[in-house]
CSV table of C-alpha atoms in Angstrom, one decimal:
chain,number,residue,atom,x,y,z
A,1,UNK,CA,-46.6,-75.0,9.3
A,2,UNK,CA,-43.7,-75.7,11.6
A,3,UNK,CA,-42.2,-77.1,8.6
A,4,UNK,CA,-42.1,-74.6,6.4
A,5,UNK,CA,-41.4,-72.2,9.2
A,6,UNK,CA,-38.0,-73.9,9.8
A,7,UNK,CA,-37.6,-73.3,6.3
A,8,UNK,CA,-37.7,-70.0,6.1
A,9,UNK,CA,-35.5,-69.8,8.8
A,10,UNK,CA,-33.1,-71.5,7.4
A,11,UNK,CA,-32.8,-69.5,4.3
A,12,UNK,CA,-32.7,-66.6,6.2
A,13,UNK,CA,-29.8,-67.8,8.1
A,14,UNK,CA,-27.8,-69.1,4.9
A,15,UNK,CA,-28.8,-65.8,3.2
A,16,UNK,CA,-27.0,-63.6,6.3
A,17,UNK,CA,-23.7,-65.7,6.3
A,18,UNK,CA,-23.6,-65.3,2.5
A,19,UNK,CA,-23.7,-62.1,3.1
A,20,UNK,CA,-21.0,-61.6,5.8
A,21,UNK,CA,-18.9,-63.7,3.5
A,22,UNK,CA,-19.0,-61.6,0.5
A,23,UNK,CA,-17.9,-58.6,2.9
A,24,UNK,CA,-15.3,-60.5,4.1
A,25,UNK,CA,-13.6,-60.9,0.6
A,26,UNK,CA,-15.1,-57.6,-0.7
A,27,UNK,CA,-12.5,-56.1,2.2
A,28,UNK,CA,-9.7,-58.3,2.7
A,29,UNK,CA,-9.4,-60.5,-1.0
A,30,UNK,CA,-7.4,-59.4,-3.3
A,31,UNK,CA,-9.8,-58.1,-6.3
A,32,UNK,CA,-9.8,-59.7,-9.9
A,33,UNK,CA,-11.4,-58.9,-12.9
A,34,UNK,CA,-13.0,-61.4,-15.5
A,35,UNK,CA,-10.2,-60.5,-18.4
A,36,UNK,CA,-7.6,-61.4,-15.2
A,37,UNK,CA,-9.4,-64.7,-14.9
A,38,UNK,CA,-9.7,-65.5,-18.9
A,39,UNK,CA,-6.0,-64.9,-19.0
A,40,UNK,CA,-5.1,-67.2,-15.9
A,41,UNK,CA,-7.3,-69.6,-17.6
A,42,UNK,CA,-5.7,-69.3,-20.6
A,43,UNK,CA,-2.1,-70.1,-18.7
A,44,UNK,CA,-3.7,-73.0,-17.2
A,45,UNK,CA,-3.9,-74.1,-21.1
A,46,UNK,CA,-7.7,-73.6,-21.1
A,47,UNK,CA,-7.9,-73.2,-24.8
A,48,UNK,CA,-11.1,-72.1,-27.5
A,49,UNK,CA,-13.3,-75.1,-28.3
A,50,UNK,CA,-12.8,-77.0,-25.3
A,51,UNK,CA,-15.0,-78.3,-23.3
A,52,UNK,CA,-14.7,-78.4,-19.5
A,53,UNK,CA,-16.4,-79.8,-16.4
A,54,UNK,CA,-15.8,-77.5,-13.7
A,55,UNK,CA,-15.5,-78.0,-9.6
A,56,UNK,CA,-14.9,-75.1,-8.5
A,57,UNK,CA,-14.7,-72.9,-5.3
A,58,UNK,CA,-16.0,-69.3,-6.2
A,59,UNK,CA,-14.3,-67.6,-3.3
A,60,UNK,CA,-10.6,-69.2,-3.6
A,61,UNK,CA,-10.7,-66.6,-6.5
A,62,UNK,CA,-10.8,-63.7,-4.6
A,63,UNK,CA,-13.5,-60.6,-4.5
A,64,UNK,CA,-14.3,-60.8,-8.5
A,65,UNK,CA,-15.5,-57.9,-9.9
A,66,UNK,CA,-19.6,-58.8,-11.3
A,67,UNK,CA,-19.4,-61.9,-8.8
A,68,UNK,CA,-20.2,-65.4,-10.1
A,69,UNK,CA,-21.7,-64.0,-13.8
A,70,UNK,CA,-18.0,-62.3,-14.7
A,71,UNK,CA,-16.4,-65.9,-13.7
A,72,UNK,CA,-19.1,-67.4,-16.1
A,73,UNK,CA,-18.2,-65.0,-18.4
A,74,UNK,CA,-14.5,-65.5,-18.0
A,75,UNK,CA,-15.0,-69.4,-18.4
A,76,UNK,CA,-16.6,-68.5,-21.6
A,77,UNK,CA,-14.5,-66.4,-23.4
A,78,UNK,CA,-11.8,-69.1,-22.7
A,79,UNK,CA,-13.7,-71.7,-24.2
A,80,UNK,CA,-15.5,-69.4,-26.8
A,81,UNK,CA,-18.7,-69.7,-28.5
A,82,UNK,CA,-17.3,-73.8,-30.5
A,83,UNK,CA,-16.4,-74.6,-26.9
A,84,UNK,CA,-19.0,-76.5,-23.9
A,85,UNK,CA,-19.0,-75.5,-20.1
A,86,UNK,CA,-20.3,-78.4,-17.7
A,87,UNK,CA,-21.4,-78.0,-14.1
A,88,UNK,CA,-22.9,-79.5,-11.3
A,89,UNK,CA,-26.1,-78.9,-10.6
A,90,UNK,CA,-27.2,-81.1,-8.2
A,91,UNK,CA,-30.5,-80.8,-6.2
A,92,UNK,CA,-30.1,-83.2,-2.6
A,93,UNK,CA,-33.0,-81.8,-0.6
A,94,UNK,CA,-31.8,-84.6,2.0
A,95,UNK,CA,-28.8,-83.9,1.7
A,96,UNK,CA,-27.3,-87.1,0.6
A,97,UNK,CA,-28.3,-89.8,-2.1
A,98,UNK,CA,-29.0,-92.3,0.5
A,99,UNK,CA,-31.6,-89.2,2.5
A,100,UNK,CA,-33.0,-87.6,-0.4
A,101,UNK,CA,-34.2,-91.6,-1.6
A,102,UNK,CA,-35.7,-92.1,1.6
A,103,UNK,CA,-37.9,-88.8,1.4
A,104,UNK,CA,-41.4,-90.0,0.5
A,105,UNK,CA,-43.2,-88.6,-2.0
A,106,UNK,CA,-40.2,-86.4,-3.8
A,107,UNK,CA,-40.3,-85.4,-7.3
A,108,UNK,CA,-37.8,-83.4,-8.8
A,109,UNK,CA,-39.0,-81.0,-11.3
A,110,UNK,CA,-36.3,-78.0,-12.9
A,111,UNK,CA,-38.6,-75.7,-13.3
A,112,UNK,CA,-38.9,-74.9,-9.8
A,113,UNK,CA,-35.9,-76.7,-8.2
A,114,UNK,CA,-32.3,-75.1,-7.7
A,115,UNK,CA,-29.0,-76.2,-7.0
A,116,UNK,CA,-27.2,-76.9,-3.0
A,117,UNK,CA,-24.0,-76.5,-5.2
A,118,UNK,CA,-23.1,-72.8,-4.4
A,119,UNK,CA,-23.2,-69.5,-5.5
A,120,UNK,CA,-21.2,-70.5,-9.2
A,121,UNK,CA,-24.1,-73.8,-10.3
A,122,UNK,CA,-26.6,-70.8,-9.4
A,123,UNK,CA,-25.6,-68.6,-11.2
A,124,UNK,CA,-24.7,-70.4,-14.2
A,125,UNK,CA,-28.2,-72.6,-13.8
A,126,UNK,CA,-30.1,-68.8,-14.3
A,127,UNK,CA,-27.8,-68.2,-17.1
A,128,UNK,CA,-29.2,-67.7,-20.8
A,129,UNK,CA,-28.8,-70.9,-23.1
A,130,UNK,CA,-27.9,-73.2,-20.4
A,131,UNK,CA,-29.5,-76.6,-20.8
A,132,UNK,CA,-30.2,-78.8,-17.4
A,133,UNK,CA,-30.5,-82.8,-17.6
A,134,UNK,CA,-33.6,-84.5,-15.8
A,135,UNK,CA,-32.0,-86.2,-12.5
A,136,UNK,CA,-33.6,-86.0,-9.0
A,137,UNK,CA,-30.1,-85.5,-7.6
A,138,UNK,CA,-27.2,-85.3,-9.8
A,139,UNK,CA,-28.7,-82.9,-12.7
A,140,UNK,CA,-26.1,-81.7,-14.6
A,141,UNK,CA,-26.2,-77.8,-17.0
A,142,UNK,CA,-24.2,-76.8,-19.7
A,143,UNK,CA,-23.9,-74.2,-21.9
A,144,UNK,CA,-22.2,-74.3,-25.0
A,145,UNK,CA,-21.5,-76.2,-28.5
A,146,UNK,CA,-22.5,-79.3,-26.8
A,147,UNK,CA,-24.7,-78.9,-24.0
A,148,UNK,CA,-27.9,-80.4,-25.5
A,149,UNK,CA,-26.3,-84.3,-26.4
A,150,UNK,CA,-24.6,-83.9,-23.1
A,151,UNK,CA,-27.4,-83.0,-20.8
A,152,UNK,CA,-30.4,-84.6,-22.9
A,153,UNK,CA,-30.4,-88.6,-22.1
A,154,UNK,CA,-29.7,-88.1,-18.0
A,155,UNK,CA,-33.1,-89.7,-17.5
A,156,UNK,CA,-32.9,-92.6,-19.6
A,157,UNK,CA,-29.4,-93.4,-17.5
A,158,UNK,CA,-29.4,-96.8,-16.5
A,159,UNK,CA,-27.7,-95.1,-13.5
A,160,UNK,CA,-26.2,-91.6,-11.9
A,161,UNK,CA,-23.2,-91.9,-13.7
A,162,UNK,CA,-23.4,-94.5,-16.3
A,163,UNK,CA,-24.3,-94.8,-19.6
A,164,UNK,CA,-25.7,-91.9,-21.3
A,165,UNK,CA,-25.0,-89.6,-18.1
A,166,UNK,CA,-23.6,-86.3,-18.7
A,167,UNK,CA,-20.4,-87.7,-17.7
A,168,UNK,CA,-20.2,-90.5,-19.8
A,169,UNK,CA,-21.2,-88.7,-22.7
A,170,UNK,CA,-18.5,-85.6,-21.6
A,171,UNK,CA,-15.6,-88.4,-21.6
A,172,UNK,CA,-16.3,-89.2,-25.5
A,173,UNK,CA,-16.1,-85.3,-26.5
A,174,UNK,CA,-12.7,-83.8,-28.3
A,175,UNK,CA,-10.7,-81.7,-26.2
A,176,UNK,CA,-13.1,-82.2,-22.8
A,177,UNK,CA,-11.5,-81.1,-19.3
A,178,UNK,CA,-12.1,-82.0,-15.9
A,179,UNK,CA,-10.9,-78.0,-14.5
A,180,UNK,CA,-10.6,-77.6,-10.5
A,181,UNK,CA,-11.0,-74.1,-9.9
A,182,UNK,CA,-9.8,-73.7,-6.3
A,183,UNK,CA,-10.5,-76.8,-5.1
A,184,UNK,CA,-8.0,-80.1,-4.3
A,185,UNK,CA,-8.6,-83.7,-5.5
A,186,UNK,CA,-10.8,-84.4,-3.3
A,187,UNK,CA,-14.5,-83.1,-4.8
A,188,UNK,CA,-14.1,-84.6,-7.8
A,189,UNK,CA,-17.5,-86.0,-9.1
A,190,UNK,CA,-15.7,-87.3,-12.4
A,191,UNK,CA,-14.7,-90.3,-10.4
A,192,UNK,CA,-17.4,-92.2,-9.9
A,193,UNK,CA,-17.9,-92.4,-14.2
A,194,UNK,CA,-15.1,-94.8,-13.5
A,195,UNK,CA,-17.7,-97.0,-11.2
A,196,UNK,CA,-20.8,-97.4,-13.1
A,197,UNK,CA,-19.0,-98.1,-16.1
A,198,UNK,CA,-17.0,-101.2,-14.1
A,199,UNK,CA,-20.1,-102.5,-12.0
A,200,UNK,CA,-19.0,-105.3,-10.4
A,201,UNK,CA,-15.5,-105.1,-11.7
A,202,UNK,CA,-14.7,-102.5,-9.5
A,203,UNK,CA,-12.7,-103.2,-7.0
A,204,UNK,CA,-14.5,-101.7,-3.8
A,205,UNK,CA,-18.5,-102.3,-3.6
A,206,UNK,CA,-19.8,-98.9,-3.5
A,207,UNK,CA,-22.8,-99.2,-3.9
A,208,UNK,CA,-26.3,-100.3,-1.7
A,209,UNK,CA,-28.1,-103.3,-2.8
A,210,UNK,CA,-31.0,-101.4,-3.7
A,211,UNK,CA,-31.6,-99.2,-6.7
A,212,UNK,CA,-34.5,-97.1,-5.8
A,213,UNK,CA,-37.1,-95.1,-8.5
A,214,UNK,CA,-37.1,-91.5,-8.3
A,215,UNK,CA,-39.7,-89.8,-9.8
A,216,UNK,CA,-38.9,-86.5,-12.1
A,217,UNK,CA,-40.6,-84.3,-14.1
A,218,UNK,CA,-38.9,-82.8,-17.5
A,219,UNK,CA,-39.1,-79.2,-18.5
A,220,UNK,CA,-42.3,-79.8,-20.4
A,221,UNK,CA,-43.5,-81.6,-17.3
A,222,UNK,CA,-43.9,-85.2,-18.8
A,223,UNK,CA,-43.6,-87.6,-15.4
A,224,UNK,CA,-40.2,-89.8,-15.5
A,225,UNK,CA,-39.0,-92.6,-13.2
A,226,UNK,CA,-35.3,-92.6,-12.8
A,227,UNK,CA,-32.7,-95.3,-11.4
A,228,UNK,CA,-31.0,-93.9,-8.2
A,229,UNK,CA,-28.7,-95.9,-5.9
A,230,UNK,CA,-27.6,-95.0,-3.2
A,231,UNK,CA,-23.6,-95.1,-1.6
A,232,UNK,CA,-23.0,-97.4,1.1
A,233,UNK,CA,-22.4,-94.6,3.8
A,234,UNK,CA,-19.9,-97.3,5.6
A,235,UNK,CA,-17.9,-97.1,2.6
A,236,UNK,CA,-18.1,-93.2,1.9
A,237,UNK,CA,-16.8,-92.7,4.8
A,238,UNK,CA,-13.2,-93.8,3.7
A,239,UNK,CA,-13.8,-91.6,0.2
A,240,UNK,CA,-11.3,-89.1,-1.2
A,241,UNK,CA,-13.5,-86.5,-0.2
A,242,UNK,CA,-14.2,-87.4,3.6
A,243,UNK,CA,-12.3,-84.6,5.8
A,244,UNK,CA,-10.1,-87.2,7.3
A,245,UNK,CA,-8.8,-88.5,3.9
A,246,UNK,CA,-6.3,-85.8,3.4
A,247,UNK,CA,-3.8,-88.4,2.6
A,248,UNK,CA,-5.1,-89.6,-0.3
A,249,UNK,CA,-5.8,-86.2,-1.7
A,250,UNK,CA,-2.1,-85.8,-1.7
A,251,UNK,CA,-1.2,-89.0,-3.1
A,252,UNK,CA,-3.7,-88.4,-5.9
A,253,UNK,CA,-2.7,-85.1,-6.1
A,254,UNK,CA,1.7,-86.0,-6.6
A,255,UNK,CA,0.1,-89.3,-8.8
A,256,UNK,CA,-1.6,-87.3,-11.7
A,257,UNK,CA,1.3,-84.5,-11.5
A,258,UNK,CA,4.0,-87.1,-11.8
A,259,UNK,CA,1.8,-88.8,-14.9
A,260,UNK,CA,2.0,-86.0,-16.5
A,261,UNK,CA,-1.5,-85.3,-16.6
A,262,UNK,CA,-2.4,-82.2,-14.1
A,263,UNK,CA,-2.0,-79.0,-15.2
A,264,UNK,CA,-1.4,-76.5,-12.3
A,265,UNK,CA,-1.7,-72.9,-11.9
A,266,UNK,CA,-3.2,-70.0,-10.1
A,267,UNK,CA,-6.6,-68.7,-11.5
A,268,UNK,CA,-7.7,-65.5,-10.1
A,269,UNK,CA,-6.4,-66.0,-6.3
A,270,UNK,CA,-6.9,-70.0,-6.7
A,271,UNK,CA,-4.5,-72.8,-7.2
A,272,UNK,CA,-6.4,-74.8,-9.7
A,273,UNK,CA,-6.0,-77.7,-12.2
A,274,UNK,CA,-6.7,-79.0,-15.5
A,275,UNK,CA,-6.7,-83.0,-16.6
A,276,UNK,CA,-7.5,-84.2,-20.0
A,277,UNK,CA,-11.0,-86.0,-19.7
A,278,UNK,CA,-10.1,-89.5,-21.6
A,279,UNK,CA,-6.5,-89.3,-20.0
A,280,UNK,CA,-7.7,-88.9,-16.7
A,281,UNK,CA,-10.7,-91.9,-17.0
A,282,UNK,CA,-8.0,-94.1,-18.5
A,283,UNK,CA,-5.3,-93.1,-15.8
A,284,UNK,CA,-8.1,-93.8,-12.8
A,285,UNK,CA,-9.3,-97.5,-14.4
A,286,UNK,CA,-5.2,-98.3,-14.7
A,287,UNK,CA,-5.3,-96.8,-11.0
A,288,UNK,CA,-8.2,-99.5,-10.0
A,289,UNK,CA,-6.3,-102.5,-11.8
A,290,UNK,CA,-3.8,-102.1,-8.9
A,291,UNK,CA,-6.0,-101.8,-6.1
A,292,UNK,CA,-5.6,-98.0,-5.8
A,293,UNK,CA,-9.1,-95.9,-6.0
A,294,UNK,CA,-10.5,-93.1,-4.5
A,295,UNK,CA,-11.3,-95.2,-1.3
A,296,UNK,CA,-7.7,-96.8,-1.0
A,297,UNK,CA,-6.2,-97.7,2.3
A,298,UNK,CA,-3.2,-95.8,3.9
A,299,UNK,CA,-1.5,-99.8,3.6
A,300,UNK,CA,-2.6,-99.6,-0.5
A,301,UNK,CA,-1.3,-96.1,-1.2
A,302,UNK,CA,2.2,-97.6,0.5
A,303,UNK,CA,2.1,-100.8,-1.7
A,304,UNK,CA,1.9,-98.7,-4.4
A,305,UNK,CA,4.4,-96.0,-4.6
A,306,UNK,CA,3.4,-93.0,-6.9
A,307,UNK,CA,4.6,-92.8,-10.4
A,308,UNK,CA,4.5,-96.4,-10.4
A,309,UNK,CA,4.7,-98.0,-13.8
């Protein structure tokens, strides 16, 4: 009771600050419109037929006219109807990998469970023809040319990311982005493909020993176990991502501009980015080689000056 009581609470509370948000850029962001948006897209060098995995940050863009469904909108006309859109979708009731393991009797099922990704992943997640993968908390949707293969095997992934993941199976498309709509290098869950497909060859141990058994349920609600394990939180705590890591968002940031990878410009009201999917994965595993990843030391970055080659 008191449970579920906090719960409702909570919703209520995240409900009002969404609200005062959107009035906040309703009144003081500039306003764009989803043809503005397919064109800035289109500058970025988003092109018909790709297909992209977006990160994104829905209110960099400004106050869009028809919210989150005219950026979804604008996302597809860019890539048109031979093209693929990817995002997360993730579901962390305990709000990390290492929580949501521990919580007992949790079974993730799609009919019923959302997203904690933001107002974007809902959105598109309600969206007509978007297909979800089974994972109790990275699932992955797409819409899109190739959003069944990509999404389909999740479940039968020998891990989060590895093989058969959305994100191994994204790499291996024609003309696949990783798009950064608003957002720096940091958030970037493309990175940790790179990991599960080195194992023990990568260079920092990321993982926990264990690998824990999720269950799931698929859209026709047949019962699955799936493979999670969870980050060492000792070592997350040095990640790209981490608030206090701001110096290796930069480097990685100048590093893929001066390979000549990143594509910049300004979507909407957002600076965002575009990096070919293969080049990028091959550009990260040269990265690794030299003792530069996503959890690098401030003495590794030095050792290594950018545009190194």
């Amino acid at each position: 009771m008191l449970e579920r009581a906090k719960r409702t609470a909570r919703a209520a509370l995240e409900a009002w600050r969404r609200a005062a948000s959107a009035r906040h850029v309703r009144h003081n962001a500039p306003h764009v419109t989803r043809a503005a948006l397919a064109a800035g897209l289109a500058r970025l060098g988003i092109a018909q037929g790709e297909t992209l995995f977006i990160h994104s940050s829905l209110k960099s863009l400004g106050y869009v006219e028809g919210g989150a469904l005219a950026v979804i909108g604008a996302l597809q006309d860019a890539v048109g109807p031979q093209g693929t859109l990817l995002l997360p979708t993730y579901y962390l009731p305990g709000g990390t990998v290492r929580a949501t393991c521990a919580m007992p009797d949790y079974v993730f099922d799609p009919r019923r469970h959302g997203t904690h990704m933001g107002r974007l992943p809902e959105a598109f997640l309600a969206s007509a023809g978007v297909r979800r993968s089974i994972h109790p908390t990275h699932s992955v949707s797409a819409w899109g040319r190739h959003a069944a293969d990509l999404t389909e095997a999740h479940h039968h992934a020998p891990s989060i990311f590895g093989m058969d993941s959305p994100w191994q199976r994204f790499i291996g498309c024609e003309h696949a982005k990783v798009l950064g709509l608003g957002i720096s290098m940091g958030p970037v869950t493309f990175y940790h493909a790179l990991e599960d497909a080195m194992g023990d060859a990568f260079p920092v141990p990321v993982w926990e020993d264990d690998t824990k058994l999720l269950a799931c349920l698929d859209h026709a609600g047949r019962r699955w176990e799936v493979p999670v394990r969870p980050f060492d939180p000792a070592v997350a705590q040095r990640r790209i991502d981490h608030p206090g890591r701001g110096d290796l968002r930069e480097y990685f940031h100048r590093e893929f501009d001066a390979a000549g990878l990143r594509v910049n410009g300004q979507v909407g009201d957002a600076a965002s980015w575009a990096i070919p999917a293969q080049a990028f994965y091959e550009h990260l595993h040269r990265l690794a080689s030299e003792h530069v990843t996503i959890y690098a030391s401030a003495a590794q970055l030095a050792a290594r000056p950018i545009g190194h080659t």
